[in-house]
Amino acid sequence: MRIALCHLAAAMNSPRLLDGKTVAAAVLDECRAEVAALNAHGITPGLAVVLVGEDPASQVYVGSKVRTCAELGFFSRKIELPASTSQQDLLAVVRGLNADPAIHGILVQSPPPGHIDEDAIIRAIDPRKDVDGFHPDNVARLVLEEPGGFVPCTPAACMRLLESAAIATAGAEAVVLGRSRIVGKPMALLLVSKSANATVTIAHSRSRDLPALCRRADILIAAVGRPEMVKAEWVKAGAVVIDVGINRVADATRKSGYRLTGDVAFEQVAPRCAAITPVPGGVGPMTIAMLMKNTLQAARQLSRSGGHAAG
Ligand code: GUN
């Protein structure tokens, strides 16, 4: 018993770091093999990334996505539109990409400027090219656990990180902090699915006693976009913590004027955990790798069906 407790204490003082860069590199290697297989059939996977406006963080994310495409030998199109772009013009761009046979995946970076009806834009994307997995057809497939749909990249990234560290989800108490369309809701669906079998709670800004809810978690997924909101006392000893937040906070000591921090107060939380993701270098690189996977899935499925959207 004493020995077991010593082991537990040692594990808690030095948590396992879930290194997203290393796992992402492995996923990208899988992608390279898939690109070669598609190339052998005369197919070059193609991704279009549309950015409306000049949000600096979105510019960085879009740049990383396009760079990763180039590294893997994908065809990519980066379409940067002014913040003043009308709903109609953006819809026309999406319809053009739906009809473009060189494009297998379409991503419109979120959030768009306030005058854009994002739901209408998402619904306009051909679901066969919806590599974000936000279109209602793909959401339905996720809910129904039907194969062939696209799973949103960030939740898919979190699941792959858990898998890579052999963290058992079956029967585990999972708490997802955040209920967004991009992360929280699909994350909860993946964890509760028949392949993961976790018991899932979705907690959000209107939940009563967030710290007590989070303390129930064997697996805590923090996806609220509030810097260092999750404190040590919110986390059960020995929990696995996945930090989805990528927040810019002012830091005069940095050349950029800011530093990146997660939704979890890493320094105080890490010693309590069995495993935790760092920010940066955790979920972020994995999300891009899963986007590449989804684009390859789209290229494979579209080429098999021989079909492209009518536009
Ligand atoms: N903004 C932040 N994350 C995402 C994402 O996964 N997809 C899109 N389209 N926009 C985002």
Coordinates of C-alpha atoms and ligand atoms in Angstrom, one line a residue:
M1 CA 0.0 0.0 0.0
R2 CA 2.8 2.4 0.9
I3 CA 4.6 1.6 -2.3
A4 CA 1.5 2.2 -4.3
L5 CA 0.9 5.6 -2.7
C6 CA 4.6 6.5 -3.3
H7 CA 4.1 5.7 -7.0
L8 CA 0.9 7.8 -7.1
A9 CA 2.7 10.7 -5.5
A10 CA 5.6 10.4 -7.9
A11 CA 3.1 10.3 -10.9
M12 CA 1.3 13.4 -9.6
N13 CA 4.4 15.4 -9.1
S14 CA 5.6 14.7 -12.6
P15 CA 2.6 14.4 -14.9
R16 CA 2.9 12.8 -18.3
L17 CA 3.1 15.6 -20.8
L18 CA 0.8 14.8 -23.8
D19 CA 3.1 16.2 -26.5
G20 CA 1.0 17.3 -29.5
K21 CA 3.9 18.0 -31.7
T22 CA 5.2 14.4 -31.5
V23 CA 1.8 12.8 -32.1
A24 CA 1.0 15.3 -34.9
A25 CA 4.3 14.4 -36.6
A26 CA 3.2 10.7 -36.5
V27 CA -0.3 11.6 -37.9
L28 CA 1.4 13.7 -40.7
D29 CA 3.6 10.7 -41.6
E30 CA 0.4 8.6 -42.0
C31 CA -0.9 11.4 -44.2
R32 CA 2.2 11.3 -46.4
A33 CA 1.6 7.6 -47.1
E34 CA -2.0 8.4 -48.0
V35 CA -1.0 11.2 -50.3
A36 CA 1.3 8.9 -52.1
A37 CA -1.5 6.3 -52.5
L38 CA -3.8 9.0 -53.9
N39 CA -1.1 10.4 -56.2
A40 CA -0.7 6.9 -57.7
H41 CA -4.3 7.3 -58.8
G42 CA -3.7 10.7 -60.3
I43 CA -5.3 12.6 -57.4
T44 CA -3.7 15.5 -55.5
P45 CA -5.7 16.3 -52.4
G46 CA -6.8 19.9 -52.4
L47 CA -7.9 22.2 -49.5
A48 CA -9.4 25.7 -49.7
V49 CA -9.2 27.9 -46.7
V50 CA -11.3 31.0 -46.6
L51 CA -10.5 33.9 -44.3
V52 CA -12.8 36.9 -44.0
G53 CA -11.3 39.9 -42.3
E54 CA -7.9 40.5 -40.6
D55 CA -8.2 38.8 -37.2
P56 CA -4.5 38.3 -36.3
A57 CA -5.0 34.9 -34.6
S58 CA -7.1 33.6 -37.5
Q59 CA -4.3 34.8 -39.9
V60 CA -1.8 32.7 -37.9
Y61 CA -4.0 29.6 -37.9
V62 CA -4.8 29.8 -41.6
G63 CA -1.1 30.3 -42.4
S64 CA -0.3 27.1 -40.5
K65 CA -2.9 25.2 -42.3
V66 CA -1.7 26.2 -45.7
R67 CA 1.9 25.6 -44.8
T68 CA 1.1 22.1 -43.6
C69 CA -0.7 21.5 -46.9
A70 CA 2.5 22.4 -48.8
E71 CA 4.6 20.2 -46.6
L72 CA 2.4 17.2 -47.4
G73 CA 2.2 17.9 -51.1
F74 CA -1.5 19.0 -51.1
F75 CA -2.9 21.6 -53.4
S76 CA -4.2 24.5 -51.4
R77 CA -5.9 27.7 -52.0
K78 CA -5.9 30.5 -49.4
I79 CA -8.7 32.9 -50.1
E80 CA -8.4 36.1 -48.1
L81 CA -11.4 38.4 -48.3
P82 CA -11.9 41.9 -46.7
A83 CA -13.9 42.2 -43.5
S84 CA -16.5 44.1 -45.6
T85 CA -17.3 41.1 -47.8
S86 CA -21.0 40.6 -48.2
Q87 CA -22.9 37.4 -47.3
Q88 CA -23.8 37.0 -51.0
D89 CA -20.2 37.4 -52.1
L90 CA -19.0 34.9 -49.5
L91 CA -21.7 32.4 -50.6
A92 CA -20.6 32.8 -54.2
V93 CA -17.0 31.9 -53.2
V94 CA -18.2 28.8 -51.3
R95 CA -20.3 27.7 -54.3
G96 CA -17.4 28.2 -56.6
L97 CA -15.3 26.0 -54.4
N98 CA -18.1 23.4 -54.2
A99 CA -17.9 23.2 -58.0
D100 CA -14.1 23.1 -58.3
P101 CA -12.8 19.5 -58.9
A102 CA -9.3 20.4 -57.6
I103 CA -10.8 21.2 -54.2
H104 CA -11.8 18.3 -51.9
G105 CA -12.0 20.2 -48.6
I106 CA -13.4 23.6 -47.8
L107 CA -12.9 25.5 -44.5
V108 CA -14.2 28.9 -43.7
Q109 CA -12.3 30.2 -40.7
S110 CA -14.4 31.0 -37.7
P111 CA -15.3 33.5 -36.4
P112 CA -16.3 35.5 -39.4
P113 CA -17.2 39.2 -39.1
G114 CA -20.5 39.9 -37.2
H115 CA -22.6 40.7 -40.3
I116 CA -22.0 37.2 -41.7
D117 CA -24.6 34.5 -41.1
E118 CA -22.2 31.7 -40.3
D119 CA -24.9 29.0 -40.2
A120 CA -25.9 29.9 -43.7
I121 CA -22.3 29.7 -44.9
I122 CA -21.8 26.3 -43.3
R123 CA -25.0 25.0 -44.8
A124 CA -23.8 26.2 -48.3
I125 CA -20.6 24.1 -48.1
D126 CA -21.0 20.8 -49.9
P127 CA -21.1 18.3 -47.0
R128 CA -18.8 16.0 -48.9
K129 CA -16.2 18.8 -48.8
D130 CA -17.0 19.9 -45.2
V131 CA -13.7 18.9 -43.6
D132 CA -14.6 21.0 -40.5
G133 CA -17.5 18.6 -39.9
F134 CA -19.8 21.6 -39.1
H135 CA -22.5 21.0 -41.8
P136 CA -25.8 19.5 -40.3
D137 CA -25.3 16.4 -42.4
N138 CA -22.0 15.7 -40.8
V139 CA -23.3 16.7 -37.3
A140 CA -26.1 14.1 -37.8
R141 CA -23.6 11.4 -38.8
L142 CA -21.6 12.1 -35.6
V143 CA -24.8 12.0 -33.5
L144 CA -25.9 8.8 -35.2
E145 CA -22.4 7.3 -35.2
E146 CA -22.7 6.7 -38.9
P147 CA -19.4 6.2 -40.8
G148 CA -18.3 8.4 -43.7
G149 CA -18.9 11.8 -42.1
F150 CA -16.3 14.3 -41.0
V151 CA -15.5 14.7 -37.4
P152 CA -14.5 18.2 -36.3
C153 CA -10.8 18.5 -36.1
T154 CA -10.2 19.7 -32.6
P155 CA -12.3 17.1 -30.8
A156 CA -10.8 14.5 -33.1
A157 CA -7.3 15.8 -32.1
C158 CA -8.2 15.4 -28.4
M159 CA -9.4 11.8 -28.9
R160 CA -6.2 11.0 -30.8
L161 CA -4.1 12.4 -28.0
L162 CA -5.9 10.3 -25.5
E163 CA -5.5 7.2 -27.7
S164 CA -1.8 7.9 -28.2
A165 CA -1.2 7.9 -24.5
A166 CA -3.4 4.7 -24.0
I167 CA -5.7 6.6 -21.7
A168 CA -8.8 4.5 -21.1
T169 CA -12.1 6.3 -21.7
A170 CA -14.5 3.5 -21.1
G171 CA -16.5 4.1 -17.9
A172 CA -14.4 7.2 -17.2
E173 CA -16.1 10.4 -15.9
A174 CA -15.4 13.0 -18.6
V175 CA -16.2 16.6 -18.1
V176 CA -16.2 18.9 -21.1
L177 CA -15.9 22.5 -20.1
G178 CA -17.5 24.5 -23.0
R179 CA -20.4 23.9 -25.3
S180 CA -19.3 25.3 -28.7
R181 CA -20.1 23.9 -32.0
I182 CA -16.4 23.7 -32.9
V183 CA -15.2 21.8 -29.7
G184 CA -17.5 21.3 -26.7
K185 CA -20.6 19.6 -28.3
P186 CA -18.7 17.3 -30.8
M187 CA -16.2 16.5 -28.1
A188 CA -18.9 15.3 -25.7
L189 CA -20.5 13.2 -28.6
L190 CA -17.1 11.5 -29.3
L191 CA -16.5 10.7 -25.6
V192 CA -20.0 9.2 -25.1
S193 CA -19.9 7.3 -28.4
K194 CA -19.9 3.5 -28.4
S195 CA -16.2 3.5 -29.3
A196 CA -15.2 5.6 -26.2
N197 CA -17.9 4.8 -23.7
A198 CA -17.2 7.6 -21.3
T199 CA -19.8 9.1 -18.9
V200 CA -20.0 12.7 -20.1
T201 CA -21.0 16.0 -18.5
I202 CA -21.0 19.2 -20.5
A203 CA -20.3 22.2 -18.2
H204 CA -20.6 25.8 -19.3
S205 CA -20.8 29.4 -18.1
R206 CA -24.3 28.9 -16.6
S207 CA -23.5 25.7 -14.8
R208 CA -23.7 25.8 -11.1
D209 CA -20.5 25.3 -9.2
L210 CA -18.1 24.7 -12.1
P211 CA -15.2 23.8 -9.8
A212 CA -17.2 21.0 -8.2
L213 CA -18.3 19.7 -11.6
C214 CA -14.8 19.7 -13.0
R215 CA -13.4 17.9 -9.9
R216 CA -15.6 14.9 -10.8
A217 CA -13.6 14.4 -14.0
D218 CA -11.2 11.6 -14.6
I219 CA -10.8 13.3 -18.0
L220 CA -11.2 17.1 -18.1
I221 CA -11.4 18.8 -21.5
A222 CA -11.1 22.6 -21.1
A223 CA -12.5 24.5 -24.1
V224 CA -13.9 27.8 -22.9
G225 CA -11.4 30.3 -24.3
R226 CA -10.7 31.9 -20.9
P227 CA -7.0 32.2 -20.0
E228 CA -6.0 30.0 -17.0
M229 CA -9.6 29.6 -15.8
V230 CA -9.1 26.1 -14.5
K231 CA -7.3 26.2 -11.2
A232 CA -5.6 23.4 -9.2
E233 CA -8.6 23.0 -6.9
W234 CA -10.9 22.3 -9.9
V235 CA -8.9 19.2 -10.8
K236 CA -9.1 15.8 -9.1
A237 CA -5.8 14.3 -8.2
G238 CA -4.7 11.9 -10.9
A239 CA -7.0 13.3 -13.6
V240 CA -6.1 13.7 -17.3
V241 CA -6.4 17.3 -18.5
I242 CA -6.7 18.3 -22.1
D243 CA -6.4 22.0 -22.6
V244 CA -8.0 23.2 -25.9
G245 CA -7.6 26.9 -25.1
I246 CA -5.1 29.1 -27.1
N247 CA -5.4 32.5 -25.6
R248 CA -3.3 35.5 -26.3
V249 CA -2.4 37.4 -23.1
A250 CA -0.4 40.7 -23.0
D251 CA 3.2 40.2 -22.1
A252 CA 5.6 43.1 -22.4
T253 CA 8.6 40.9 -22.0
R254 CA 7.8 39.2 -25.4
K255 CA 8.8 40.7 -28.7
S256 CA 5.3 40.1 -30.0
G257 CA 3.8 41.8 -27.0
Y258 CA 1.8 38.7 -26.0
R259 CA 2.2 35.1 -24.9
L260 CA 0.0 32.1 -25.5
T261 CA -1.8 30.4 -22.6
G262 CA -4.4 27.8 -22.3
D263 CA -7.7 27.6 -20.4
V264 CA -5.8 25.7 -17.6
A265 CA -3.5 27.3 -15.1
F266 CA -0.8 24.9 -16.1
E267 CA 1.8 25.5 -13.4
Q268 CA -0.5 24.9 -10.5
V269 CA -2.7 22.2 -12.2
A270 CA 0.1 20.0 -13.7
P271 CA 1.4 18.6 -10.4
R272 CA -2.1 17.2 -9.6
C273 CA -2.5 15.4 -13.0
A274 CA -1.6 12.0 -14.3
A275 CA -1.3 13.6 -17.8
I276 CA -1.8 17.1 -19.3
T277 CA -1.4 18.8 -22.6
P278 CA 0.9 21.9 -22.8
V279 CA -0.1 25.2 -24.5
P280 CA 1.4 25.8 -27.0
G281 CA 2.4 22.4 -28.4
G282 CA -0.6 20.3 -27.2
V283 CA -3.9 20.2 -29.0
G284 CA -3.0 23.0 -31.5
P285 CA -0.6 21.0 -33.8
M286 CA -2.9 18.0 -33.6
T287 CA -5.9 20.0 -34.8
I288 CA -4.0 20.8 -38.0
A289 CA -2.9 17.2 -38.5
M290 CA -6.5 16.1 -38.2
L291 CA -7.6 18.7 -40.7
M292 CA -5.1 17.1 -43.2
K293 CA -6.6 13.6 -42.3
N294 CA -10.1 14.9 -43.0
T295 CA -9.0 16.4 -46.3
L296 CA -7.5 13.1 -47.4
Q297 CA -10.8 11.4 -46.4
A298 CA -12.7 13.9 -48.6
A299 CA -10.3 13.3 -51.5
R300 CA -10.7 9.5 -51.2
Q301 CA -14.5 9.6 -50.8
L302 CA -15.0 12.1 -53.7
S303 CA -12.8 10.2 -56.0
R304 CA -14.5 6.9 -55.2
S305 CA -18.0 8.4 -55.9
G306 CA -16.6 10.1 -59.0
G307 CA -18.7 13.1 -58.0
H308 CA -18.3 16.7 -57.4
A309 CA -20.8 19.3 -56.3
A310 CA -23.0 20.9 -58.9
G311 CA -22.3 24.2 -57.1
Ligands
GUN1 N1 -11.7 28.7 -35.6 C1 -11.1 28.0 -34.6 N2 -11.1 26.7 -34.7 C2 -11.6 26.5 -36.0 C3 -11.9 25.3 -36.7 O1 -11.6 24.2 -36.3 N3 -12.5 25.5 -37.9 C4 -12.8 26.7 -38.4 N4 -13.4 26.8 -39.6 N5 -12.6 27.8 -37.7 C5 -12.0 27.7 -36.5

